[in-house]
Coordinates of C-alpha atoms and ligand atoms in Angstrom, one line a residue:
Chain A
M1 CA 0.2 -0.4 0.1
K2 CA 1.0 3.1 -0.7
L3 CA 0.1 6.1 2.1
L4 CA 0.3 9.7 2.3
V5 CA -0.4 10.9 5.5
C6 CA -0.4 15.3 6.3
I7 CA 1.1 16.0 9.1
S8 CA 1.3 19.7 10.5
K9 CA 2.7 21.7 13.1
T10 CA 0.5 23.9 15.8
P11 CA 1.7 26.3 19.0
D12 CA 2.4 23.5 22.0
T13 CA -0.6 22.3 23.9
E14 CA 0.2 24.1 27.0
A15 CA 0.9 27.6 25.1
K16 CA 0.3 31.1 26.3
I17 CA -1.8 33.0 23.5
Q18 CA -0.3 36.1 22.9
L19 CA -0.5 38.8 20.5
T20 CA 1.4 42.2 18.9
P21 CA 0.0 45.6 20.9
D22 CA -2.3 46.0 17.6
G23 CA -3.0 42.1 18.0
K24 CA -2.5 42.0 13.9
Q25 CA 0.1 39.0 15.0
L26 CA 0.0 36.1 16.9
D27 CA 3.7 37.4 19.1
T28 CA 5.1 33.6 19.0
S29 CA 8.5 34.6 20.8
G30 CA 9.6 31.8 22.4
M31 CA 7.1 30.0 21.6
K32 CA 7.1 25.6 21.9
Y33 CA 6.0 24.0 18.5
I34 CA 4.4 19.9 18.3
M35 CA 3.1 17.5 15.7
N36 CA -0.8 18.7 16.0
P37 CA -1.8 15.7 18.1
Y38 CA -4.0 14.0 15.7
D39 CA -2.2 13.6 12.5
E40 CA 1.7 11.6 15.5
W41 CA -0.5 10.6 17.7
Y42 CA -3.2 8.7 15.1
A43 CA -3.3 9.1 11.7
L44 CA 0.3 8.3 11.2
V45 CA 0.4 5.1 13.6
R46 CA -2.5 3.4 11.9
A47 CA -0.8 4.6 8.7
L48 CA 2.8 2.6 9.5
E49 CA 0.2 -0.3 11.1
L50 CA -1.2 -0.7 8.0
V51 CA 1.4 -0.9 6.6
E52 CA 3.7 -3.3 8.7
A53 CA 0.4 -5.4 8.5
Q54 CA 0.5 -5.0 4.2
G55 CA 3.9 -4.7 3.7
G56 CA 3.8 -0.5 1.7
S57 CA 5.1 2.7 2.7
V58 CA 4.3 6.3 4.3
T59 CA 4.9 9.3 3.4
V60 CA 4.2 12.1 5.6
I61 CA 3.8 15.6 3.2
N62 CA 4.0 19.7 5.2
V63 CA 3.4 22.8 3.6
G64 CA 6.3 24.5 5.9
P65 CA 8.9 27.0 6.2
S66 CA 12.0 25.5 7.0
S67 CA 11.4 25.7 10.6
N68 CA 8.9 23.0 10.6
D69 CA 12.0 20.1 9.8
Q70 CA 12.4 19.3 12.9
I71 CA 9.0 18.1 13.2
I72 CA 8.9 15.9 9.6
R73 CA 12.2 14.2 11.4
K74 CA 9.5 13.2 14.8
A75 CA 7.3 12.0 12.1
L76 CA 10.4 9.5 10.3
A77 CA 11.3 8.6 13.9
I78 CA 8.4 7.3 14.8
G79 CA 8.2 5.0 11.3
A80 CA 8.0 7.4 7.7
H81 CA 9.7 5.8 5.1
E82 CA 9.7 9.0 3.7
A83 CA 8.8 12.7 3.8
V84 CA 8.0 15.0 1.4
R85 CA 7.7 19.3 2.9
I86 CA 6.1 22.1 -0.1
D87 CA 8.6 24.9 0.6
A88 CA 5.8 27.7 1.6
E89 CA 4.3 29.1 4.8
P90 CA 0.4 27.9 5.6
T91 CA -1.3 31.0 5.2
S92 CA -4.9 29.1 4.9
A93 CA -6.7 25.8 4.4
W94 CA -7.5 26.7 1.1
F95 CA -3.7 27.4 0.8
V96 CA -2.7 23.7 2.4
A97 CA -5.1 21.8 0.1
H98 CA -4.4 23.2 -3.2
Q99 CA -0.2 22.2 -2.2
I100 CA -0.4 19.0 -1.2
A101 CA -3.5 18.2 -4.2
A102 CA -0.6 19.5 -6.9
F103 CA 1.9 17.6 -5.0
A104 CA 0.0 14.3 -5.0
K105 CA -2.8 14.1 -8.2
N106 CA 0.2 12.2 -9.8
E107 CA 1.3 9.1 -7.2
N108 CA -1.8 7.3 -7.3
Y109 CA -1.9 6.8 -2.8
D110 CA -3.6 4.2 -2.0
L111 CA -5.4 6.0 1.8
I112 CA -4.0 10.4 2.3
F113 CA -4.6 10.2 6.4
C114 CA -5.6 13.8 8.1
G115 CA -6.0 14.5 11.4
K116 CA -9.6 15.8 12.8
E117 CA -8.8 18.9 12.7
T118 CA -5.6 20.7 13.6
I119 CA -5.6 22.3 17.2
D120 CA -4.8 26.0 16.2
Y121 CA -7.4 26.6 13.2
N122 CA -9.2 24.2 14.5
G123 CA -10.6 23.8 11.1
S124 CA -12.0 21.2 10.4
E125 CA -12.0 22.1 5.9
V126 CA -8.1 20.5 4.4
P127 CA -8.7 17.0 4.4
A128 CA -12.9 17.5 3.0
M129 CA -10.9 20.6 0.5
L130 CA -8.1 17.7 0.0
A131 CA -10.6 15.3 -1.5
E132 CA -12.9 17.6 -3.3
L133 CA -9.1 18.3 -5.7
L134 CA -8.5 15.4 -5.6
D135 CA -11.9 14.1 -6.9
L136 CA -12.0 11.1 -3.9
P137 CA -14.2 9.6 -1.4
F138 CA -13.7 11.2 2.1
V139 CA -14.5 10.2 5.6
A140 CA -14.0 12.6 8.8
W141 CA -13.4 12.0 12.2
A142 CA -12.9 8.1 11.6
S143 CA -12.0 6.7 15.4
K144 CA -11.2 2.8 14.3
L145 CA -10.1 2.1 10.4
D146 CA -9.6 -1.7 9.2
M147 CA -8.9 -2.6 6.0
E148 CA -9.8 -6.2 4.2
G149 CA -8.8 -6.1 0.5
N150 CA -8.6 -2.8 -0.8
T151 CA -12.1 -2.5 0.9
A152 CA -12.1 -0.5 4.9
T153 CA -15.1 -0.6 7.4
L154 CA -14.7 2.9 9.6
H155 CA -16.5 4.1 12.5
R156 CA -16.6 8.0 12.5
D157 CA -17.6 10.2 15.3
I158 CA -21.2 11.8 14.2
E159 CA -23.1 14.1 17.9
G160 CA -24.0 11.9 19.6
G161 CA -23.1 8.2 18.3
V162 CA -21.0 6.5 15.8
E163 CA -21.3 6.4 12.1
I164 CA -20.5 3.0 11.1
V165 CA -19.7 2.9 6.4
K166 CA -17.2 1.4 4.3
V167 CA -15.3 2.1 1.2
A168 CA -13.4 1.5 -1.3
T169 CA -9.7 3.1 -1.8
P170 CA -8.6 5.4 -2.4
F171 CA -10.4 7.8 -0.1
V172 CA -9.4 10.8 2.4
V173 CA -9.6 10.1 6.0
S174 CA -9.6 12.5 9.1
A175 CA -8.5 10.4 11.9
A176 CA -10.0 11.4 15.9
K177 CA -8.6 9.5 18.9
G178 CA -9.5 6.2 19.0
M179 CA -7.7 5.4 15.9
A180 CA -4.7 3.9 17.4
E181 CA -2.1 4.6 20.1
Q182 CA 0.5 6.9 20.7
R183 CA 4.5 5.4 19.7
I184 CA 6.4 7.2 21.1
P185 CA 9.7 7.5 19.3
N186 CA 12.5 5.3 20.0
M187 CA 16.7 5.8 19.6
R188 CA 16.8 3.7 16.3
G189 CA 13.9 5.5 15.2
I190 CA 16.4 8.6 15.7
M191 CA 19.0 8.3 14.3
M192 CA 17.1 5.9 11.5
A193 CA 15.3 9.5 10.7
K194 CA 18.2 11.4 10.0
R195 CA 19.6 9.6 6.7
K196 CA 15.9 9.1 5.3
P197 CA 14.9 11.0 2.6
L198 CA 13.2 14.4 3.2
K199 CA 12.6 16.2 0.0
V200 CA 11.9 20.4 -0.5
V201 CA 9.3 20.7 -3.4
E202 CA 8.3 24.0 -4.6
P203 CA 5.0 24.9 -3.3
V204 CA 2.3 25.7 -6.7
A205 CA 0.9 29.3 -7.1
V206 CA -2.8 29.6 -5.2
D207 CA -4.8 33.0 -4.2
D208 CA -6.2 32.8 -0.6
P209 CA -9.5 33.7 -0.6
V210 CA -9.0 34.4 3.4
S211 CA -7.1 36.0 5.5
V212 CA -6.7 36.4 9.6
V213 CA -6.8 40.6 9.9
Q214 CA -7.4 41.3 13.7
Y215 CA -6.5 38.5 16.6
A216 CA -8.6 39.2 20.1
L217 CA -8.0 37.8 23.4
P218 CA -10.8 36.6 25.0
P219 CA -12.6 39.0 27.4
K220 CA -11.0 37.7 31.3
K221 CA -13.3 36.3 33.4
K222 CA -14.4 38.8 36.3
G223 CA -12.8 35.8 38.6
V224 CA -15.3 32.8 41.1
K225 CA -17.8 33.5 43.2
L226 CA -16.9 30.1 45.8
I227 CA -20.5 29.6 48.1
E228 CA -19.9 27.7 51.1
P229 CA -20.7 23.6 50.9
E230 CA -23.7 24.2 53.2
H231 CA -25.6 27.0 51.6
I232 CA -26.7 24.5 48.3
D233 CA -29.7 26.8 47.5
E234 CA -27.9 29.5 47.4
L235 CA -26.3 28.4 43.9
V236 CA -29.1 27.8 42.9
R237 CA -30.3 31.0 42.7
L238 CA -27.9 32.9 41.4
L239 CA -27.9 30.2 38.2
H240 CA -30.9 30.9 37.9
E241 CA -31.5 35.4 38.1
E242 CA -27.5 35.9 38.3
A243 CA -26.5 33.7 35.3
K244 CA -30.2 32.7 33.9
V245 CA -28.9 30.2 32.9
I246 CA -31.1 27.5 34.7
Chain B
M1 CA -27.0 37.2 -4.2
S2 CA -29.5 35.7 -1.9
V3 CA -28.5 34.0 1.2
L4 CA -28.8 29.8 0.9
V5 CA -28.5 28.0 4.9
F6 CA -28.3 24.4 4.8
A7 CA -31.0 23.2 7.8
E8 CA -29.2 19.5 8.7
A9 CA -32.0 17.4 9.9
T10 CA -31.0 14.2 11.7
Q11 CA -33.9 10.7 11.6
G12 CA -36.0 13.9 9.1
Q13 CA -36.1 16.1 12.6
F14 CA -34.9 19.7 12.4
K15 CA -32.6 20.1 15.4
K16 CA -31.2 22.8 17.4
A17 CA -28.0 23.1 15.1
A18 CA -30.1 24.1 12.0
F19 CA -31.9 27.0 13.5
E20 CA -28.7 27.7 14.5
A21 CA -27.8 28.2 11.0
L22 CA -31.0 29.6 10.0
T23 CA -30.4 32.4 12.6
Y24 CA -27.3 33.5 11.6
G25 CA -28.5 33.3 7.4
R26 CA -30.7 35.8 8.4
Q27 CA -28.9 37.6 10.7
T28 CA -25.7 37.9 7.6
A29 CA -28.9 38.0 4.4
E30 CA -30.0 41.0 7.3
L31 CA -26.6 43.0 7.1
L32 CA -26.4 42.1 2.6
G33 CA -29.7 43.2 2.1
T34 CA -31.4 39.9 0.5
A35 CA -33.1 37.3 0.9
C36 CA -32.5 34.6 3.2
H37 CA -33.2 31.1 1.8
A38 CA -33.1 27.2 3.8
L39 CA -31.5 23.8 1.2
V40 CA -33.1 21.0 3.5
L41 CA -31.7 16.9 1.4
G42 CA -33.9 14.4 1.8
P43 CA -36.3 13.5 3.8
A44 CA -37.4 15.2 6.5
D45 CA -40.5 16.3 8.5
N46 CA -42.5 19.6 8.8
L47 CA -39.7 21.4 6.1
A48 CA -42.4 24.5 6.3
Q49 CA -41.1 25.4 9.7
L50 CA -38.2 26.6 9.4
G51 CA -39.8 29.9 7.6
R52 CA -40.1 30.6 11.5
Y53 CA -36.0 30.7 12.3
G54 CA -36.2 33.4 9.5
A55 CA -36.2 31.6 6.1
Q56 CA -38.2 33.1 3.2
K57 CA -38.0 29.8 1.2
V58 CA -37.4 25.8 1.5
W59 CA -36.1 24.5 -1.9
H60 CA -35.9 20.4 -0.7
V61 CA -34.2 18.3 -3.2
T62 CA -34.9 15.1 -3.1
H63 CA -32.4 11.6 -4.8
D64 CA -32.1 7.9 -4.7
H65 CA -28.4 8.9 -4.1
L66 CA -28.9 11.1 -1.0
A67 CA -31.0 8.0 0.7
S68 CA -27.6 7.9 3.2
F69 CA -24.3 10.5 3.7
D70 CA -21.9 10.5 2.1
S71 CA -19.8 14.0 2.0
Q72 CA -19.3 14.1 -1.9
S73 CA -22.5 13.5 -3.0
W74 CA -24.4 16.4 -0.2
A75 CA -21.4 19.2 -1.0
A76 CA -21.9 18.8 -4.6
A77 CA -26.0 18.9 -4.3
I78 CA -25.7 21.5 -2.4
A79 CA -23.0 23.5 -4.5
Q80 CA -25.8 23.6 -7.1
A81 CA -28.3 24.6 -5.2
A82 CA -26.4 27.1 -4.3
E83 CA -25.4 28.1 -7.7
K84 CA -29.0 27.4 -9.8
T85 CA -30.6 29.9 -6.9
G86 CA -28.2 32.4 -6.9
A87 CA -27.0 32.2 -3.3
S88 CA -23.1 33.6 -2.9
V89 CA -23.3 33.1 1.1
V90 CA -23.9 29.2 1.8
I91 CA -24.2 29.0 5.4
M92 CA -24.2 25.4 7.7
S93 CA -23.6 23.5 10.7
H94 CA -20.2 23.1 12.1
T95 CA -21.5 19.1 12.7
S96 CA -19.7 16.3 11.5
T97 CA -22.3 16.4 9.1
G98 CA -20.8 20.2 8.4
K99 CA -17.0 19.2 9.3
S100 CA -17.5 16.8 5.9
I101 CA -18.6 18.6 3.8
A102 CA -17.8 23.0 4.0
G103 CA -14.7 21.9 2.8
R104 CA -15.6 20.6 0.3
V105 CA -18.8 23.1 -1.1
A106 CA -15.9 25.4 -0.7
I107 CA -13.8 23.9 -3.5
R108 CA -16.8 23.6 -5.2
L109 CA -18.3 26.7 -5.8
G110 CA -14.1 28.3 -5.7
A111 CA -15.7 30.8 -1.8
G112 CA -13.7 31.6 0.4
S113 CA -14.0 29.6 3.7
V114 CA -14.7 29.7 7.6
S115 CA -15.7 27.2 9.8
G116 CA -16.6 27.1 12.8
A117 CA -17.8 31.4 13.6
S118 CA -18.6 31.7 16.6
Q119 CA -20.7 35.4 15.8
V120 CA -23.1 36.7 12.6
P121 CA -20.0 38.3 10.3
S122 CA -19.5 41.5 9.5
L123 CA -19.7 43.6 6.0
E124 CA -16.2 46.0 4.9
G125 CA -16.2 46.4 1.9
N126 CA -17.0 43.3 0.0
E127 CA -15.0 41.2 2.4
L128 CA -17.0 39.4 4.7
H129 CA -15.3 39.6 8.6
V130 CA -16.3 36.5 10.1
V131 CA -15.2 35.1 14.3
K132 CA -14.8 32.7 15.5
P133 CA -12.4 30.9 18.1
V134 CA -8.3 30.0 17.3
F135 CA -6.2 28.0 19.6
S136 CA -8.7 25.5 21.3
G137 CA -10.3 29.3 22.5
K138 CA -7.2 30.2 24.0
A139 CA -7.9 33.2 21.5
Y140 CA -10.7 34.7 19.0
A141 CA -9.5 35.7 16.0
T142 CA -10.8 37.4 12.6
F143 CA -11.2 36.3 9.1
A144 CA -12.2 38.3 6.3
I145 CA -13.2 36.9 3.2
K146 CA -12.0 38.2 -0.2
T147 CA -13.7 36.4 -2.7
E148 CA -17.4 36.9 -4.2
K149 CA -18.6 33.3 -2.9
K150 CA -18.8 32.7 0.5
V151 CA -19.3 29.3 2.7
I152 CA -19.7 29.4 6.6
S153 CA -20.3 27.3 9.0
V154 CA -21.6 27.9 12.6
M155 CA -19.9 26.7 15.7
G156 CA -22.6 25.4 18.4
N157 CA -24.2 26.7 20.6
A158 CA -23.1 30.0 19.1
V159 CA -26.0 32.6 19.0
R160 CA -29.1 31.7 20.3
P161 CA -32.4 30.3 17.1
E162 CA -34.5 33.0 17.1
E163 CA -38.1 33.0 16.1
V164 CA -39.3 36.0 13.6
G165 CA -41.5 34.9 11.6
G166 CA -44.3 32.0 10.2
E167 CA -44.3 29.1 8.0
A168 CA -42.1 29.5 4.6
P169 CA -43.2 28.5 0.9
V170 CA -41.7 25.2 0.0
E171 CA -40.4 24.0 -3.6
Q172 CA -38.7 21.4 -5.2
L173 CA -35.7 22.2 -5.9
S174 CA -33.5 18.9 -8.8
I175 CA -30.6 18.4 -8.8
E176 CA -28.1 16.1 -10.6
V177 CA -27.1 14.5 -7.5
P178 CA -23.8 12.6 -7.7
A179 CA -23.6 7.8 -6.2
P180 CA -22.6 8.4 -2.5
R181 CA -19.3 6.5 -3.0
V182 CA -18.6 6.4 0.8
Q183 CA -21.5 3.1 2.5
V184 CA -23.0 4.0 5.6
V185 CA -23.4 -0.3 7.0
E186 CA -25.7 1.0 10.3
V187 CA -25.5 3.9 12.7
Q188 CA -25.4 2.7 16.0
R189 CA -27.2 6.2 18.4
V190 CA -26.9 6.3 22.2
E191 CA -30.9 7.0 22.8
G192 CA -32.5 8.7 25.3
Q193 CA -29.7 11.2 25.8
V194 CA -29.7 14.2 25.2
P195 CA -26.0 15.0 22.8
L196 CA -22.8 16.1 24.2
P197 CA -22.3 18.9 21.8
E198 CA -25.5 20.2 21.6
A199 CA -26.9 20.7 25.1
E200 CA -27.3 23.4 26.5
I201 CA -25.6 22.2 30.6
V202 CA -23.1 20.0 31.2
V203 CA -22.4 18.4 34.0
S204 CA -19.0 16.8 33.9
G205 CA -17.0 14.5 36.2
G206 CA -13.2 14.3 36.2
R207 CA -10.7 11.7 38.4
G208 CA -11.5 13.1 42.2
L209 CA -15.0 11.3 42.2
K210 CA -13.0 8.0 42.1
G211 CA -14.4 5.5 40.7
P212 CA -17.3 4.0 37.3
E213 CA -19.2 3.0 40.7
N214 CA -19.5 6.7 42.1
W215 CA -21.4 8.1 38.2
G216 CA -25.0 7.6 39.6
M217 CA -24.7 11.2 41.8
I218 CA -23.2 12.7 38.3
E219 CA -26.1 10.7 36.4
E220 CA -28.7 12.5 38.6
L221 CA -28.2 15.7 38.7
A222 CA -27.5 16.1 34.8
K223 CA -31.1 14.8 34.7
V224 CA -32.4 16.7 37.0
L225 CA -31.2 19.5 35.4
G226 CA -32.4 17.9 31.9
A227 CA -28.3 18.2 30.7
A228 CA -25.7 16.2 28.8
T229 CA -23.1 14.1 31.1
A230 CA -19.5 14.3 30.3
C231 CA -16.0 13.5 31.9
S232 CA -12.0 14.8 31.2
R233 CA -9.5 11.9 29.1
P234 CA -8.5 9.7 32.3
V235 CA -12.2 8.9 33.2
A236 CA -12.4 8.2 29.2
D237 CA -9.4 6.4 29.3
A238 CA -9.9 4.5 32.0
G239 CA -12.7 2.7 31.0
W240 CA -14.6 4.4 33.4
R241 CA -16.6 6.5 30.6
P242 CA -17.8 5.7 27.1
H243 CA -15.0 8.2 25.0
H244 CA -18.1 10.5 23.2
E245 CA -17.7 11.9 27.0
H246 CA -14.7 13.1 26.4
V247 CA -13.8 16.3 26.3
G248 CA -11.0 18.9 26.4
Q249 CA -8.3 19.2 23.2
T250 CA -7.9 15.5 22.3
G251 CA -12.1 14.6 22.9
I252 CA -14.4 17.3 22.1
A253 CA -15.2 20.9 22.2
I254 CA -18.1 22.2 23.8
R255 CA -19.7 25.3 24.6
P256 CA -22.8 24.6 26.6
N257 CA -24.5 27.7 28.7
L258 CA -23.9 26.1 31.9
Y259 CA -20.6 23.7 31.9
I260 CA -20.8 21.7 36.4
A261 CA -17.4 20.5 37.0
I262 CA -17.0 18.2 39.5
G263 CA -13.2 16.4 40.6
I264 CA -12.2 17.9 38.0
S265 CA -8.6 19.8 38.3
G266 CA -9.6 22.0 35.8
A267 CA -5.5 20.9 32.9
I268 CA -5.2 23.0 30.8
Q269 CA -6.1 20.8 28.3
H270 CA -9.0 20.5 29.7
L271 CA -10.4 23.1 30.0
A272 CA -9.7 23.5 26.7
G273 CA -13.0 22.2 25.8
V274 CA -15.6 23.9 27.3
N275 CA -13.1 27.2 28.1
N276 CA -16.1 28.4 25.5
S277 CA -18.7 27.9 27.6
K278 CA -21.0 30.7 29.0
V279 CA -21.4 29.8 32.8
I280 CA -18.8 27.3 34.4
V281 CA -19.3 25.8 37.8
V282 CA -16.8 24.4 40.2
I283 CA -17.1 21.3 42.5
N284 CA -13.6 21.0 43.8
K285 CA -12.5 19.4 46.8
D286 CA -8.8 21.6 46.7
P287 CA -9.7 25.6 47.0
E288 CA -5.5 25.4 44.8
A289 CA -7.5 23.6 42.0
P290 CA -6.7 25.7 39.0
F291 CA -9.7 24.7 37.3
F292 CA -11.6 27.8 40.2
K293 CA -9.1 30.3 37.8
A294 CA -12.1 29.6 34.7
A295 CA -14.5 29.5 37.3
D296 CA -17.7 32.4 37.4
Y297 CA -18.9 30.3 40.8
G298 CA -17.6 27.5 42.9
V299 CA -17.7 25.3 45.4
V300 CA -14.6 24.6 47.4
G301 CA -16.1 20.7 49.1
D302 CA -15.9 17.1 48.6
A303 CA -18.3 16.0 46.1
F304 CA -19.7 13.4 48.3
E305 CA -21.0 15.4 50.1
V306 CA -22.1 19.1 47.3
V307 CA -23.4 17.1 44.5
P308 CA -26.2 14.6 47.0
R309 CA -27.0 18.1 48.9
L310 CA -27.5 19.9 45.2
I311 CA -29.7 17.4 43.8
E312 CA -32.1 18.0 46.4
A313 CA -31.5 21.7 45.9
I314 CA -32.1 21.6 41.9
K315 CA -35.2 19.7 42.6
R316 CA -36.9 22.1 45.1
F317 CA -36.3 24.3 42.9
K318 CA -37.3 23.3 39.9
A319 CA -40.8 22.5 42.2
Q320 CA -41.2 25.6 43.0
Q321 CA -41.0 26.8 39.3
N322 CA -43.9 24.4 38.7
Ligands
FAD1 C1 -1.0 16.5 24.7 C2 -2.4 16.5 26.3 C3 -4.2 16.7 25.7 C4 -4.5 15.9 26.9 N1 -6.4 16.7 26.6 C5 -6.9 16.1 26.9 C6 -8.1 16.1 26.9 O1 -8.8 16.3 25.6 N2 -9.0 16.0 27.7 C7 -8.6 15.9 28.9 O2 -9.4 16.1 30.0 N3 -7.7 15.5 29.8 C8 -6.2 16.1 28.7 N4 -5.1 16.1 29.0 C9 -4.9 16.2 30.0 C10 -5.1 16.1 31.1 O3 -3.2 17.3 31.3 C11 -5.7 16.4 32.8 O4 -4.0 15.4 32.7 C12 -6.8 15.5 33.3 O5 -7.4 17.3 33.0 C13 -6.6 15.7 34.7 O6 -8.8 14.8 34.5 P1 -9.0 15.2 35.8 O7 -8.9 16.2 36.5 O8 -10.1 14.2 36.1 O9 -8.3 14.2 37.1 P2 -6.6 15.1 38.5 O10 -5.9 16.0 37.6 O11 -6.8 13.7 39.0 O12 -7.6 16.1 39.2 C14 -9.1 15.1 40.0 C15 -9.2 15.8 40.8 O13 -10.6 15.8 41.7 C16 -10.2 16.2 43.1 N5 -10.7 15.9 43.4 C17 -11.1 14.4 44.8 N6 -10.9 14.1 45.1 C18 -12.4 15.2 45.0 C19 -13.4 15.0 45.8 N7 -13.8 13.8 46.8 N8 -14.6 15.7 45.8 C20 -14.8 17.1 45.1 N9 -13.0 17.3 44.8 C21 -12.0 15.7 44.7 C22 -8.7 16.4 43.2 O14 -8.8 17.8 43.8 C23 -8.3 17.4 41.6 O15 -8.4 18.7 41.6 C24 -4.4 16.4 27.6 C25 -2.9 16.2 28.1 C26 -1.7 16.1 27.8 C27 0.1 16.3 27.7
AMP2 N1 0.4 22.6 6.6 C1 0.4 21.5 6.9 N2 0.9 21.3 5.6 C2 0.0 19.3 6.1 N3 -1.0 19.0 6.7 C3 -2.0 19.7 6.4 C4 -1.5 21.3 7.0 N4 -2.5 21.9 7.8 C5 -3.4 21.3 8.0 N5 -2.8 19.6 7.7 C6 -3.9 19.0 7.5 O1 -5.6 18.4 7.7 C7 -5.6 18.3 8.7 C8 -6.6 19.2 9.4 O2 -6.2 20.5 9.7 P1 -7.9 21.9 9.7 O3 -8.2 21.8 8.3 O4 -6.1 23.0 9.8 O5 -7.5 22.2 10.7 C9 -4.7 18.7 9.6 O6 -5.3 17.2 10.9 C10 -3.0 18.0 8.9 O7 -3.1 16.8 8.3

């Protein structure tokens, strides 16, 4: 099987978000970055498991600047066979999807994995766009994926339940929690990653239809109002009369 | 030039998410000085009721290929409907369906898109400016959509459904729908419960509850409040509660009116999924628990004493209300 896994870079889950004084940009000084957890823990690991069971190769792809090579090497250390970086700032989901589609178009991947969303812009847009650009079926937010021959059975998270679907390769899937178990790269993987190919590809020309014009921080909480455990009726009264939520 | 709202139905019934998207669409149409139309795909009950939430007309597409969900068929149908009815803005809910199709519709229409919008847009020249939470609720970003056509998906519980009118005329629309390539084999629903993403009140438990056998009081509190239940990640990982209840960075993100966190420390990854809740109540025996910093109301105390008292207090309150 020939598999492609789309990986993205996001600020660490613990990162504090700060803005430039005019709020036009993020203040990224000192920001720590990680591989998007859905891409690393679920999409990449499930792709590796499939190839371990049936043979084939896993290519990871990232749209981003050379500073992303660190997370790309991590994906290689976890077990991906080769990597591609499209050398451009990932300015929008539209831009990213067009870049990946342009690369994947003639490669005939059996399966393209994404994460369910990036934890920075929480878009959930790239995988659907990519599927449309490549004219492929798409299963979003899959928590389970099993292959039999060239047919996959997937569980997809929906409101208040799960949808079980079948689809033949090739297709695009976005991975949610449950699809695999996180793998920690070991020393051998890290050494081997240094020798694995990381191909840098020039971007295709794409106009961005959207752009961020302003950021804002959420309004600060007024501070917690503490209620004595002996006076729970007071909490109920406040929720009704002050907060108006019950 | 109209605004077209894809009104999603589950098993033929319109849910709150559809009314929220319609309210958002109606307000967007007013901003643009144009009409708001609803689009319904496949069988659904009582289409005319969509007029109450601001649809001036309901377009209805029925087709064999819409019998079950497939992102490709549905997105193709929505994009064609937008073209046929002259819509320039397409609005839908940021649900599991919306996440499967919004990007596809955007590509088909050559439209700029924003997913998970939390506020009605503003108009700046020819651009629509759309606000959405980013970095798991740690900030908000305003996106400018510059293309003539636009696609927006609306975050759950971000706008209140508003009733503004009566019934709307329903018109059939005929469209070529491509055959689905994804086959739905089965849908397993948790019966008799409010689905978590739609719930207005959520009662959530963490590791402080010690074990699954202690969830009876969480469920009872949820029941008296008409709430959904949720949990922290270690609770789901330990198998005390089903995975679909896990909220936070790696679970689902919710924004109910009221979130009651019981025996949850308030780690940043947990907050990422709940900090957009309108009001947060924290019950924790440790006054230093980080969750109190994110809370509106707090009770420092033992959950095993506080929660039964809270259940009784709510029951008394409900009895008075009736
Ligand atoms: C990358 C990453 C992603 C993560 N994603 C998520 C996520 O999506 N969701 C999530 O929830 N976590 C997530 N976590 C885990 C998170 O960091 C915390 O470990 C987790 O939220 C803690 O769960 P808890 O609050 O239930 O348990 P604990 O941290 O053990 O807290 C239990 C709390 O209960 C209180 N308590 C104990 N006994 C009582 C009592 N009798 N009465 C009242 N209070 C009591 C304690 O004072 C304590 O505050 C993630 C972690 C990482 C690293
Ligand atoms: N810059 C990028 N490079 C490669 N893949 C990406 C990039 N951005 C997003 N993706 C993929 O698309 C998924 C969803 O991203 P998003 O639509 O931005 O929420 C991610 O989990 C990745 O798999």
